[in-house]
Coordinates of C-alpha atoms in Angstrom, one line a residue:
X1 CA 2.5 -2.4 -85.0
X2 CA 2.9 -4.2 -81.6
X3 CA 5.3 -3.6 -78.8
X4 CA 4.5 -6.8 -77.0
X5 CA 7.6 -8.7 -75.9
X6 CA 7.8 -12.5 -76.3
X7 CA 6.9 -14.4 -73.1
X8 CA 10.4 -15.8 -72.9
X9 CA 11.8 -12.2 -72.6
X10 CA 9.5 -11.0 -69.8
X11 CA 9.6 -14.2 -67.8
X12 CA 13.2 -13.6 -66.4
X13 CA 12.4 -10.1 -65.0
X14 CA 9.2 -11.4 -63.4
X15 CA 11.1 -14.3 -61.8
X16 CA 13.8 -11.9 -60.5
X17 CA 11.1 -9.7 -59.0
X18 CA 9.7 -12.7 -57.3
X19 CA 13.1 -13.6 -55.9
X20 CA 13.6 -10.1 -54.5
X21 CA 10.3 -10.2 -52.7
X22 CA 11.1 -13.6 -51.4
X23 CA 14.4 -12.6 -49.9
X24 CA 12.8 -9.7 -48.0
X25 CA 10.0 -11.6 -46.4
X26 CA 10.2 -11.9 -42.6
X27 CA 9.8 -15.5 -41.2
X28 CA 9.9 -15.1 -37.4
X29 CA 6.1 -14.7 -37.1
X30 CA 3.3 -16.5 -38.9
X31 CA -0.4 -15.7 -39.1
X32 CA -2.8 -18.3 -37.6
X33 CA -4.2 -19.1 -41.1
X34 CA -0.9 -20.5 -42.4
X35 CA -1.3 -23.8 -40.5
X36 CA -5.0 -24.2 -41.3
X37 CA -4.6 -24.1 -45.0
X38 CA -4.4 -27.5 -46.7
X39 CA -1.7 -26.5 -49.2
X40 CA -2.2 -29.8 -51.1
X41 CA -5.4 -28.7 -52.6
X42 CA -5.1 -27.8 -56.3
X43 CA -6.9 -24.4 -56.2
X44 CA -6.8 -22.3 -53.1
X45 CA -8.2 -18.8 -52.7
X46 CA -7.3 -16.4 -49.8
X47 CA -9.5 -13.4 -49.4
X48 CA -9.0 -10.6 -46.9
X49 CA -8.9 -6.8 -46.3
X50 CA -6.0 -4.9 -47.8
X51 CA -3.1 -4.6 -45.4
X52 CA -3.8 -7.8 -43.4
X53 CA -0.8 -9.8 -44.6
X54 CA -1.9 -12.0 -47.5
X55 CA 1.2 -11.4 -49.6
X56 CA 3.5 -12.1 -46.6
X57 CA 1.6 -15.4 -45.9
X58 CA 2.2 -16.5 -49.5
X59 CA 5.8 -15.7 -49.6
X60 CA 6.5 -17.3 -46.2
X61 CA 4.9 -20.5 -47.4
X62 CA 7.0 -20.5 -50.6
X63 CA 10.2 -19.8 -48.8
X64 CA 9.7 -22.5 -46.3
X65 CA 8.3 -25.2 -48.6
X66 CA 10.1 -25.1 -51.9
X67 CA 13.9 -25.6 -52.0
X68 CA 13.7 -25.8 -55.8
X69 CA 12.3 -22.4 -56.7
X70 CA 12.5 -23.2 -60.5
X71 CA 9.2 -25.1 -60.0
X72 CA 7.5 -22.1 -58.4
X73 CA 6.2 -18.8 -59.7
X74 CA 4.8 -15.9 -57.7
X75 CA 3.1 -13.0 -59.7
X76 CA 1.6 -9.9 -58.3
X77 CA -1.1 -9.0 -60.8
X78 CA -0.7 -5.3 -60.4
X79 CA 2.8 -5.6 -62.0
X80 CA 3.2 -3.3 -65.0
X81 CA 5.0 -6.0 -66.9
X82 CA 1.8 -8.0 -67.2
X83 CA -0.3 -5.2 -68.7
X84 CA 0.2 -6.1 -72.4
X85 CA 0.6 -9.9 -72.0
X86 CA -1.6 -12.9 -71.8
X87 CA -1.4 -14.4 -68.3
X88 CA -2.6 -17.7 -69.8
X89 CA 0.4 -17.7 -72.2
X90 CA 2.7 -16.9 -69.3
X91 CA 1.3 -19.8 -67.3
X92 CA 1.6 -22.1 -70.3
X93 CA 5.3 -21.1 -70.7
X94 CA 5.9 -21.6 -66.9
X95 CA 4.3 -25.1 -67.1
X96 CA 6.3 -26.1 -70.1
X97 CA 9.5 -25.2 -68.2
X98 CA 8.5 -27.7 -65.5
X99 CA 6.6 -25.4 -63.2
X100 CA 4.3 -27.0 -60.7
X101 CA 3.1 -24.3 -58.2
X102 CA 1.6 -21.0 -59.2
X103 CA 0.9 -18.2 -56.8
X104 CA -1.2 -15.2 -58.0
X105 CA -1.4 -12.2 -55.7
X106 CA -4.0 -9.4 -56.0
X107 CA -6.0 -11.4 -58.5
X108 CA -8.8 -8.8 -58.6
X109 CA -6.5 -6.6 -60.7
X110 CA -6.7 -9.0 -63.7
X111 CA -9.9 -8.5 -65.8
X112 CA -11.7 -11.8 -66.2
X113 CA -9.8 -13.5 -63.4
X114 CA -12.6 -15.9 -62.7
X115 CA -12.7 -17.4 -66.1
X116 CA -8.9 -17.4 -66.3
X117 CA -8.6 -19.4 -63.1
X118 CA -11.1 -22.0 -64.2
X119 CA -9.3 -22.3 -67.6
X120 CA -5.9 -22.7 -66.0
X121 CA -7.3 -25.2 -63.5
X122 CA -8.8 -27.3 -66.3
X123 CA -6.0 -27.1 -68.8
X124 CA -3.1 -27.8 -66.5
X125 CA -4.3 -30.6 -64.2
X126 CA -0.8 -31.1 -62.7
X127 CA -0.5 -27.4 -61.7
X128 CA -1.3 -26.2 -58.1
X129 CA -2.7 -22.7 -57.9
X130 CA -3.0 -20.4 -54.9
X131 CA -4.4 -16.9 -55.3
X132 CA -5.2 -13.9 -53.1
X133 CA -7.8 -11.3 -53.6
X134 CA -9.6 -8.4 -52.0
X135 CA -12.2 -9.1 -49.4
X136 CA -14.6 -7.3 -51.8
X137 CA -14.6 -10.3 -54.2
X138 CA -17.9 -12.0 -54.4
X139 CA -16.6 -15.3 -55.5
X140 CA -19.9 -17.2 -55.1
X141 CA -21.2 -15.1 -58.0
X142 CA -18.1 -15.6 -60.2
X143 CA -18.5 -16.2 -63.9
X144 CA -16.1 -19.1 -63.9
X145 CA -18.0 -21.2 -61.3
X146 CA -15.0 -21.6 -59.0
X147 CA -17.0 -22.8 -56.0
X148 CA -16.8 -26.5 -57.0
X149 CA -13.0 -26.4 -57.7
X150 CA -11.5 -24.3 -54.9
X151 CA -10.9 -24.2 -51.2
X152 CA -11.5 -20.6 -50.0
X153 CA -10.1 -19.0 -46.8
X154 CA -10.5 -15.6 -45.2
X155 CA -7.6 -13.7 -43.5
X156 CA -8.7 -11.0 -41.1
X157 CA -6.4 -8.6 -39.4
X158 CA -4.3 -9.5 -36.4
X159 CA -6.1 -10.8 -33.3
X160 CA -4.9 -9.5 -30.0
X161 CA -3.2 -12.9 -29.4
X162 CA -1.3 -12.6 -32.7
X163 CA -0.3 -9.0 -31.8
X164 CA 1.3 -10.2 -28.5
X165 CA 3.3 -12.8 -30.4
X166 CA 4.4 -10.3 -33.2
X167 CA 5.5 -7.8 -30.6
X168 CA 7.6 -10.5 -28.8
X169 CA 5.6 -10.0 -25.6
X170 CA 4.4 -13.6 -25.2
X171 CA 3.0 -16.5 -27.3
X172 CA -0.3 -18.1 -26.2
X173 CA -2.3 -20.8 -27.9
X174 CA -5.7 -20.1 -29.5
X175 CA -8.5 -20.2 -27.0
X176 CA -11.6 -22.2 -27.9
X177 CA -15.0 -20.7 -27.4
X178 CA -15.9 -23.4 -24.8
X179 CA -12.7 -22.7 -22.9
X180 CA -13.4 -19.0 -22.9
X181 CA -16.9 -19.3 -21.5
X182 CA -16.2 -22.1 -19.0
X183 CA -12.6 -21.5 -17.9
X184 CA -11.9 -17.9 -18.5
X185 CA -10.6 -17.2 -15.0
X186 CA -7.8 -19.8 -15.2
X187 CA -7.0 -18.6 -18.7
X188 CA -6.7 -14.9 -17.7
X189 CA -4.7 -15.8 -14.6
X190 CA -2.2 -17.7 -16.7
X191 CA -1.8 -14.9 -19.2
X192 CA -1.7 -12.0 -16.7
X193 CA 1.0 -13.9 -14.7
X194 CA 3.3 -13.5 -17.7
X195 CA 2.6 -9.9 -18.7
X196 CA 0.7 -6.7 -17.8
X197 CA -2.0 -7.2 -20.3
X198 CA -4.1 -4.0 -20.2
X199 CA -1.4 -1.6 -21.5
X200 CA -0.8 -4.0 -24.4
X201 CA -4.5 -4.2 -25.1
X202 CA -4.8 -0.4 -25.3
X203 CA -1.9 -0.3 -27.8
X204 CA -3.4 -3.0 -29.9
X205 CA -6.7 -1.1 -30.1
X206 CA -4.8 1.9 -31.5
X207 CA -2.5 0.3 -34.0
X208 CA -2.3 -3.5 -33.7
X209 CA -4.9 -4.9 -36.2
X210 CA -2.9 -4.3 -39.4
X211 CA 0.6 -6.0 -39.5
X212 CA 2.2 -3.2 -41.4
X213 CA 2.1 -1.0 -38.2
X214 CA 5.6 -2.1 -37.5
X215 CA 6.9 -0.6 -40.8
X216 CA 5.5 2.9 -40.4
X217 CA 5.8 3.7 -36.7
X218 CA 4.4 7.3 -36.2
X219 CA 2.8 7.4 -39.6
X220 CA 0.4 4.6 -39.0
X221 CA -2.9 6.6 -39.1
X222 CA -1.8 8.3 -42.4
X223 CA -0.9 4.9 -43.9
X224 CA -4.2 3.5 -42.9
X225 CA -6.0 6.4 -44.5
X226 CA -4.0 5.6 -47.7
X227 CA -5.2 2.0 -47.4
X228 CA -8.8 3.2 -47.3
X229 CA -8.2 5.3 -50.5
X230 CA -6.7 2.3 -52.2
X231 CA -9.7 0.1 -51.3
X232 CA -12.2 2.6 -52.7
X233 CA -10.1 4.0 -55.5
X234 CA -8.4 0.9 -56.8
X235 CA -9.7 -2.4 -55.4
X236 CA -13.4 -1.7 -55.8
X237 CA -13.2 -0.3 -59.4
X238 CA -11.1 -3.4 -60.4
X239 CA -14.0 -5.6 -59.3
X240 CA -17.1 -3.7 -60.4
X241 CA -17.7 -0.9 -62.9
X242 CA -18.1 2.1 -60.7
X243 CA -17.9 5.8 -61.5
X244 CA -15.6 8.4 -59.9
X245 CA -18.6 10.3 -58.4
X246 CA -19.8 7.1 -56.7
X247 CA -16.4 6.5 -55.2
X248 CA -16.5 10.0 -53.8
X249 CA -19.9 9.4 -52.3
X250 CA -18.6 6.2 -50.6
X251 CA -15.7 8.2 -49.1
X252 CA -18.3 10.7 -47.8
X253 CA -20.5 7.9 -46.5
X254 CA -17.6 6.4 -44.6
X255 CA -16.6 9.7 -43.0
X256 CA -20.3 10.4 -42.0
X257 CA -20.8 7.0 -40.5
X258 CA -17.4 7.1 -38.7
X259 CA -18.7 10.1 -36.7
X260 CA -21.9 8.4 -35.6
X261 CA -21.2 4.7 -35.0
X262 CA -22.6 2.6 -33.5
X263 CA -25.9 4.4 -33.8
X264 CA -27.5 3.9 -37.2
X265 CA -28.4 7.3 -38.8
X266 CA -31.6 7.6 -40.7
X267 CA -30.8 6.0 -44.0
X268 CA -33.2 8.2 -45.9
X269 CA -31.4 11.3 -44.6
X270 CA -28.0 9.9 -45.3
X271 CA -28.9 8.9 -48.9
X272 CA -30.4 12.3 -49.5
X273 CA -27.3 14.0 -48.3
X274 CA -25.2 11.8 -50.7
X275 CA -27.7 12.5 -53.5
X276 CA -28.3 8.8 -54.1
X277 CA -31.3 6.5 -53.9
X278 CA -31.9 3.7 -51.4
X279 CA -30.8 0.8 -53.7
X280 CA -27.5 2.5 -54.6
X281 CA -27.0 3.7 -51.0
X282 CA -27.4 0.2 -49.6
X283 CA -25.1 -1.1 -52.4
X284 CA -22.4 1.3 -51.3
X285 CA -22.9 0.5 -47.6
X286 CA -22.4 -3.2 -48.1
X287 CA -19.5 -2.6 -50.4
X288 CA -17.8 -0.8 -47.5
X289 CA -18.5 -3.8 -45.3
X290 CA -16.9 -6.2 -47.9
X291 CA -13.9 -3.9 -48.1
X292 CA -13.2 -4.4 -44.4
X293 CA -14.2 -0.9 -43.4
X294 CA -17.6 -1.4 -41.7
X295 CA -19.4 -4.0 -39.7
X296 CA -23.2 -4.1 -40.3
X297 CA -25.5 -5.9 -37.9
X298 CA -29.1 -6.8 -38.7
X299 CA -32.0 -7.1 -36.3
X300 CA -32.7 -10.6 -35.0
X301 CA -36.3 -10.3 -36.2
X302 CA -37.1 -10.5 -39.9
X303 CA -38.9 -7.2 -40.4
X304 CA -39.7 -7.0 -44.1
X305 CA -40.2 -3.2 -43.8
X306 CA -36.5 -2.8 -43.0
X307 CA -35.1 -5.7 -45.1
X308 CA -31.6 -5.0 -46.2
X309 CA -31.1 -2.0 -43.8
X310 CA -28.7 -2.7 -41.0
X311 CA -29.8 -2.1 -37.4
X312 CA -26.4 -1.1 -36.2
X313 CA -23.2 0.1 -38.0
X314 CA -19.7 -0.1 -36.6
X315 CA -16.3 0.7 -38.1
X316 CA -14.7 -2.7 -38.8
X317 CA -12.0 -2.4 -36.2
X318 CA -10.7 -0.1 -33.5
X319 CA -7.6 1.0 -35.5
X320 CA -10.0 2.6 -38.0
X321 CA -11.7 4.6 -35.2
X322 CA -8.4 6.2 -34.2
X323 CA -7.5 6.9 -37.9
X324 CA -10.9 8.4 -38.8
X325 CA -12.5 10.0 -35.7
X326 CA -11.1 13.0 -33.8
X327 CA -12.4 11.7 -30.4
X328 CA -12.7 8.0 -29.7
X329 CA -15.6 7.1 -27.4
X330 CA -14.6 4.3 -24.9
X331 CA -18.0 2.6 -25.1
X332 CA -18.0 2.5 -28.9
X333 CA -14.4 1.3 -28.8
X334 CA -15.3 -1.7 -26.6
X335 CA -18.2 -2.7 -28.7
X336 CA -16.2 -2.3 -31.9
X337 CA -13.4 -4.6 -30.6
X338 CA -15.9 -7.2 -29.5
X339 CA -17.8 -7.1 -32.8
X340 CA -14.6 -7.4 -34.8
X341 CA -13.2 -10.4 -32.9
X342 CA -16.5 -12.3 -32.4
X343 CA -17.6 -12.0 -36.1
X344 CA -14.6 -14.1 -37.2
X345 CA -16.3 -17.1 -35.6
X346 CA -20.0 -16.2 -35.3
X347 CA -23.0 -14.6 -37.1
X348 CA -23.7 -11.4 -35.1
X349 CA -27.2 -9.8 -34.7
X350 CA -28.7 -7.0 -32.7
X351 CA -30.9 -8.5 -30.0
X352 CA -33.9 -6.9 -28.3
X353 CA -31.9 -6.8 -25.1
X354 CA -28.2 -6.6 -24.8
X355 CA -25.6 -5.6 -27.4
X356 CA -24.8 -8.7 -29.4
X357 CA -26.4 -12.0 -30.1
X358 CA -24.0 -14.6 -31.5
X359 CA -25.3 -17.4 -33.7
X360 CA -28.8 -16.8 -32.2
X361 CA -27.6 -18.3 -28.9
X362 CA -25.0 -16.3 -26.9
X363 CA -26.2 -12.9 -25.6
X364 CA -23.6 -10.3 -24.7
X365 CA -23.5 -6.9 -23.1
X366 CA -20.3 -5.0 -23.4
X367 CA -19.1 -2.4 -20.9
X368 CA -16.7 -1.0 -18.3
X369 CA -16.0 -2.4 -14.8
X370 CA -19.3 -1.1 -13.4
X371 CA -21.4 -2.9 -16.0
X372 CA -24.1 -5.1 -14.4
X373 CA -26.5 -7.8 -15.7
X374 CA -29.5 -5.4 -15.3
X375 CA -30.2 -5.2 -19.0
X376 CA -30.0 -9.0 -19.6
X377 CA -31.0 -10.3 -16.2
X378 CA -32.3 -13.9 -16.2
X379 CA -31.8 -14.4 -19.9
X380 CA -30.3 -17.8 -20.9
X381 CA -26.7 -17.9 -22.1
X382 CA -26.1 -14.2 -21.2
X383 CA -22.7 -12.8 -20.5
X384 CA -20.8 -9.6 -19.9
X385 CA -17.6 -8.6 -21.7
X386 CA -15.9 -6.2 -19.3
X387 CA -13.2 -3.8 -20.2
X388 CA -10.4 -2.5 -17.9
X389 CA -10.2 -5.7 -15.8
X390 CA -7.6 -8.4 -15.9
X391 CA -9.7 -11.2 -14.5
X392 CA -13.4 -11.9 -14.4
X393 CA -15.7 -14.3 -12.6
X394 CA -18.9 -16.3 -13.4
X395 CA -20.4 -14.9 -16.6
X396 CA -18.3 -11.7 -16.4
X397 CA -15.4 -12.1 -18.8
X398 CA -12.5 -9.7 -19.5
X399 CA -13.0 -8.0 -22.8
X400 CA -9.4 -8.4 -23.9
X401 CA -9.7 -12.2 -23.6
X402 CA -12.0 -12.2 -26.7
X403 CA -8.9 -11.3 -28.6
X404 CA -7.4 -14.8 -28.1
X405 CA -10.0 -16.6 -30.2
X406 CA -7.9 -16.9 -33.4

């Protein structure tokens, strides 16, 4: 006996669900990535941490691009209506009805999604496909060999620049790296002439990285803790086979690390406390990074003895610090913000001197207004990122200005 409904019967409620979502999507503010995507490509993947706005980005594009919605289908793959039906059959039905553009949200919830995408791409050459997935997806290892077929994009959380626009405070263009280093005083003077920047920066560090903060108001920290539970309890198990005890160990690992960042605890002691070995412990650690919860920095030198073990560990962003730690250290907060914003553009390492080395070239020390060049004196391409100042001079650059890079 089977209870599976014909595709023709489940398609109308799925399409109605899509229309309801489309009607509720806000359109006043757009993420930076929206204008960078070449929407003409046949297969587009958008990865990013949970809660960073991937669904909104899709729905905004649909609403503003397609006056004839009959040719478009948006599906969230955690929809219960899809549990007992072949997604391939549904796509085939949609294509036969004249559909041209398919948007698949939360693709990691569909078992065998890599092979499915490859098959749809090959079998329906006139169909354009856009999908979103968890930042935990390791698409370069996918079974379906998508790398030759797709364009892949990454959507991080809000930059400080985007936060200012979303709040209606002011809109500023993206600052290039060259402008930031060479012309930061003129940039900061222009921005601070329009708003008192430091209070907004403090607010951003507390709640501005995840766009959903505007929906939850005073419940933001609790909602963020729920997001963490969903990443570990739902997203990760949908991507890899993982046991409930291992998920619990990852939760404990995150809480232990959140109390000690940015110093790296002795890995052997941490793994012993979690009752796991080094290989499994490192796998959990890097899974937390892929989930958008940690930032792991390696030493500049290639020391084989410590291969695979990060030199420094940070929480991914400052919002996580406020949600997970009872007392937020100002020095750690500054470094976490710099790390989060800079890693969107550069490969970050731990240098022998200073706090961060970007792409093996730019050396940065991060600190408060009294920070000096003593630790990185006379080193080439060395800079200070200084908190609690509106304007800098020379190679002293306001920390908040690094939030204008995307």
